[in-house]
Amino acid sequence: MGDLDFLSFIVDAIEDTSSLNAIKYQYFHQLLYKRTVIFNNEVEESIIESVYLPLKEFEEDDSDEPITLILNSMGGSVSDGFFFANYLTHFKKKLNIIVCGYAASMAAVILAAGGKNPNITRYCYPSTYGLIHDGYVALSASEAKTANDI
């Protein structure tokens, strides 16, 4: 399967499992041909299909053209976010990360990932904002058991 065939397969798989309409589908499909991936959802397991797989394919192809990741997310899952952040830390090709609106919570961690990686360049618009906050843990049990565990 050629590089573009594989990317087309990914777009088809994403389209089959989401509510993308035909216009959005065509738009996202064309962006892949321009080596551009959009990450505009919650940080969750689905980023493996919609963001990680296309980036991995671009990273392994023969092109020297830079790759663009457009990031606009309010954050989400810590474990899925760290998976993606760790991947970016060792990204082997030129990657431009552009934040158009916001990179909040786990998305801000993803934006900061690979800070020492010379292949990654970050761009933000003047009105872009980021948010990093304290973490939290949710416990569910009786009050006495929770107090004892802590």
C-alpha positions as semicolon CSV with decimal commas, in nm:
position;residue;x (nm);y (nm);z (nm)
1;M;0,000;0,000;0,000
2;G;0,152;0,338;-0,101
3;D;0,189;0,627;0,141
4;L;-0,110;0,819;0,008
5;D;-0,319;0,502;-0,010
6;F;-0,247;0,440;0,357
7;L;-0,343;0,797;0,448
8;S;-0,661;0,761;0,247
9;F;-0,735;0,442;0,443
10;I;-0,691;0,633;0,770
11;V;-0,924;0,911;0,660
12;D;-1,181;0,653;0,549
13;A;-1,157;0,475;0,885
14;I;-1,200;0,801;1,075
15;E;-1,495;0,899;0,857
16;D;-1,664;0,565;0,917
17;T;-1,655;0,608;1,295
18;S;-1,734;0,977;1,330
19;S;-1,997;1,230;1,239
20;L;-1,790;1,410;0,975
21;N;-2,008;1,530;0,692
22;A;-1,898;1,511;0,327
23;I;-1,754;1,864;0,316
24;K;-1,545;1,815;0,630
25;Y;-1,432;1,475;0,505
26;Q;-1,311;1,622;0,177
27;Y;-1,136;1,908;0,357
28;F;-0,951;1,682;0,603
29;H;-0,865;1,439;0,324
30;Q;-0,702;1,717;0,119
31;L;-0,505;1,840;0,421
32;L;-0,335;1,501;0,452
33;Y;-0,202;1,543;0,099
34;K;-0,052;1,873;0,217
35;R;0,112;1,691;0,513
36;T;-0,117;1,868;0,758
37;V;-0,293;1,698;1,049
38;I;-0,560;1,866;1,261
39;F;-0,591;1,789;1,632
40;N;-0,903;1,977;1,739
41;N;-1,065;1,733;1,976
42;E;-1,038;1,620;2,334
43;V;-0,717;1,436;2,416
44;E;-0,837;1,076;2,422
45;E;-0,769;0,734;2,276
46;S;-0,906;0,835;1,934
47;I;-0,599;1,055;1,879
48;I;-0,416;0,736;1,791
49;E;-0,634;0,699;1,483
50;S;-0,679;1,059;1,381
51;V;-0,344;1,218;1,473
52;Y;-0,076;0,965;1,568
53;L;-0,117;0,729;1,269
54;P;-0,092;1,000;1,001
55;L;0,209;1,158;1,177
56;K;0,376;0,817;1,207
57;E;0,320;0,754;0,837
58;F;0,467;1,095;0,745
59;E;0,760;1,033;0,976
60;E;0,845;0,709;0,797
61;D;0,799;0,825;0,437
62;D;1,076;0,944;0,204
63;S;0,972;1,309;0,187
64;D;1,175;1,588;0,343
65;E;0,877;1,825;0,337
66;P;0,782;1,957;0,682
67;I;0,469;1,828;0,853
68;T;0,215;2,061;1,012
69;L;0,010;1,977;1,320
70;I;-0,271;2,222;1,389
71;L;-0,351;2,195;1,761
72;N;-0,667;2,333;1,918
73;S;-0,776;2,134;2,222
74;M;-0,910;2,187;2,573
75;G;-0,714;1,885;2,697
76;G;-0,836;1,553;2,827
77;S;-0,688;1,217;2,923
78;V;-0,353;1,234;3,099
79;S;-0,241;0,885;2,992
80;D;-0,335;0,935;2,626
81;G;-0,179;1,281;2,631
82;F;0,149;1,152;2,772
83;F;0,153;0,878;2,509
84;F;0,134;1,143;2,238
85;A;0,374;1,384;2,414
86;N;0,633;1,107;2,448
87;Y;0,598;1,031;2,079
88;L;0,661;1,395;1,986
89;T;0,968;1,409;2,209
90;H;1,145;1,174;1,966
91;F;0,986;1,291;1,640
92;K;1,239;1,242;1,357
93;K;1,119;1,489;1,093
94;K;1,052;1,861;1,074
95;L;0,722;1,926;1,252
96;N;0,551;2,263;1,283
97;I;0,290;2,276;1,559
98;I;0,046;2,564;1,512
99;V;-0,201;2,660;1,786
100;C;-0,482;2,873;1,648
101;G;-0,705;2,911;1,954
102;Y;-0,608;2,726;2,268
103;A;-0,393;2,451;2,410
104;A;-0,537;2,386;2,753
105;S;-0,460;2,130;3,019
106;M;-0,313;1,815;2,859
107;A;-0,299;1,988;2,519
108;A;-0,057;2,242;2,672
109;V;0,163;1,953;2,783
110;I;0,152;1,816;2,427
111;L;0,247;2,159;2,293
112;A;0,545;2,172;2,528
113;A;0,655;1,816;2,443
114;G;0,982;1,777;2,265
115;G;1,113;2,109;2,393
116;K;1,468;1,994;2,322
117;N;1,381;1,829;1,991
118;P;1,532;2,046;1,713
119;N;1,281;1,907;1,462
120;I;0,982;2,067;1,636
121;T;0,888;2,432;1,594
122;R;0,587;2,584;1,767
123;Y;0,377;2,877;1,647
124;C;0,092;3,054;1,824
125;Y;-0,131;3,338;1,712
126;P;-0,142;3,655;1,928
127;S;-0,482;3,560;2,073
128;T;-0,385;3,198;2,144
129;Y;-0,392;3,091;2,505
130;G;-0,258;2,798;2,700
131;L;-0,363;2,663;3,036
132;I;-0,175;2,443;3,278
133;H;-0,342;2,354;3,608
134;D;-0,293;2,137;3,912
135;G;-0,380;1,774;3,868
136;Y;-0,649;1,603;4,066
137;V;-0,742;1,254;4,177
138;A;-1,095;1,127;4,221
139;L;-1,160;0,860;4,483
140;S;-1,482;0,673;4,535
141;A;-1,541;0,494;4,864
142;S;-1,682;0,551;5,207
143;E;-1,559;0,860;5,387
144;A;-1,386;0,653;5,657
145;K;-1,209;0,427;5,404
146;T;-1,096;0,724;5,194
147;A;-0,961;0,901;5,505
148;N;-0,779;0,584;5,607
149;D;-0,630;0,536;5,258
150;I;-0,503;0,892;5,246
